């Protein structure tokens, strides 16, 4: 999203991206590598190089990206220190949770990452916070 909001001429380095989002450089460099492998960002080498969102990155949806990044086959962990759950082959929970995860991704299939960072507002929104309980 940070790269989506950056001007086309601006090429932040991975280190600068890490500072912008307040995340350790190692995490950001791994994320940039993965996004590059997915074709969503381009890395330009050299003294004036950096990272920018690719054309495919501008079209990528949140649902698609999350599906690729999700490295869990099962939502429910059916393995414990004691071994496999005795209901693992007859359990309906795993299927229900996997269906719910897919529904979650599907609800994000029409949301492009590029559009999220491009939202404009008419200015600041006033918010009143209180420590007292509502009546």
XYZ file of C-alpha atoms in Angstrom:
135
model
C 0.000 0.000 0.000
C 2.911 2.354 0.708
C 4.247 1.781 -2.794
C 0.765 2.366 -4.221
C 0.622 5.796 -2.660
C 4.163 6.784 -3.675
C 4.604 9.028 -6.734
C 5.708 7.126 -9.850
C 9.055 8.928 -9.832
C 9.810 8.009 -6.207
C 11.720 4.769 -5.648
C 12.102 4.079 -1.939
C 14.698 1.528 -0.915
C 13.761 -1.473 1.165
C 15.458 0.158 4.142
C 13.412 3.345 3.642
C 10.230 1.274 3.380
C 11.100 -0.416 6.669
C 11.514 2.970 8.340
C 8.238 4.278 6.843
C 6.172 1.388 8.183
C 8.117 0.960 11.433
C 9.009 -2.656 10.744
C 12.420 -4.342 11.017
C 14.418 -4.281 7.798
C 14.731 -8.098 7.701
C 10.932 -8.510 7.667
C 10.445 -5.883 4.980
C 13.223 -7.312 2.788
C 11.604 -10.768 2.951
C 8.203 -9.266 2.126
C 9.635 -7.308 -0.820
C 11.350 -10.461 -2.089
C 8.076 -12.424 -1.923
C 6.119 -9.600 -3.594
C 8.799 -9.442 -6.284
C 8.536 -13.197 -6.868
C 4.778 -12.732 -7.218
C 5.379 -9.992 -9.802
C 3.674 -7.326 -7.696
C 6.702 -5.080 -7.208
C 9.772 -4.283 -9.248
C 13.224 -3.771 -7.794
C 15.447 -1.343 -9.650
C 19.150 -1.750 -8.955
C 21.751 0.946 -8.851
C 22.534 4.171 -7.074
C 19.141 5.708 -7.769
C 17.286 2.410 -7.559
C 14.584 1.249 -5.229
C 11.249 -0.516 -5.239
C 8.034 0.351 -7.060
C 4.683 -1.275 -7.583
C 4.351 -3.114 -10.890
C 1.435 -3.025 -13.301
C 0.366 -6.431 -11.926
C 0.646 -5.020 -8.407
C -1.748 -2.221 -9.295
C -4.302 -4.830 -10.400
C -3.731 -7.295 -7.542
C -6.603 -7.854 -5.164
C -6.344 -8.304 -1.430
C -7.994 -11.721 -1.722
C -5.494 -12.977 -4.302
C -2.474 -11.777 -2.363
C -3.698 -13.226 0.919
C -4.345 -16.612 -0.691
C -0.759 -16.731 -1.971
C 0.745 -15.547 1.307
C -1.320 -17.923 3.465
C 1.009 -20.823 4.118
C -1.366 -22.822 6.311
C -3.062 -25.745 4.592
C -5.564 -26.181 7.398
C -7.081 -23.481 9.554
C -7.512 -26.012 12.370
C -4.346 -27.606 13.649
C -5.304 -31.239 14.107
C -1.902 -32.374 15.307
C -0.817 -32.149 18.936
C 2.178 -33.323 20.947
C 0.118 -36.436 21.710
C -0.420 -37.191 18.012
C -3.220 -36.782 15.542
C -6.727 -35.896 16.716
C -8.918 -39.015 16.897
C -11.608 -37.191 14.884
C -9.298 -35.943 12.138
C -10.980 -38.031 9.402
C -14.566 -37.496 10.591
C -14.402 -33.881 11.759
C -16.562 -31.240 10.115
C -14.747 -28.335 11.773
C -11.806 -28.298 9.347
C -14.078 -28.112 6.317
C -16.236 -25.416 7.879
C -13.200 -23.321 8.819
C -11.623 -23.725 5.379
C -14.932 -22.665 3.800
C -15.038 -19.615 6.101
C -11.452 -18.692 5.149
C -12.306 -18.922 1.440
C -15.407 -16.774 2.018
C -13.184 -14.212 3.734
C -10.799 -14.161 0.746
C -13.699 -14.031 -1.714
C -15.061 -10.947 0.045
C -11.708 -9.270 -0.715
C -11.441 -10.381 -4.347
C -12.965 -7.114 -5.585
C -10.709 -4.886 -3.471
C -7.482 -3.879 -5.181
C -4.537 -3.036 -2.984
C -3.804 -0.071 -5.222
C -7.249 1.433 -4.562
C -6.876 1.152 -0.785
C -3.954 3.543 -0.660
C -5.595 5.932 -3.104
C -8.639 6.739 -0.955
C -9.056 10.452 -0.487
C -10.824 12.106 2.375
C -12.214 15.568 2.740
C -9.996 16.234 5.727
C -9.516 15.084 9.282
C -12.370 13.420 11.104
C -12.958 14.487 14.674
C -13.215 11.616 17.129
C -14.129 11.999 20.781
C -12.738 9.402 23.139
C -14.014 8.935 26.633
C -13.142 6.701 29.545
C -16.656 6.824 30.982
C -19.234 4.153 30.219
C -22.202 5.080 28.047
C -25.515 5.422 29.870
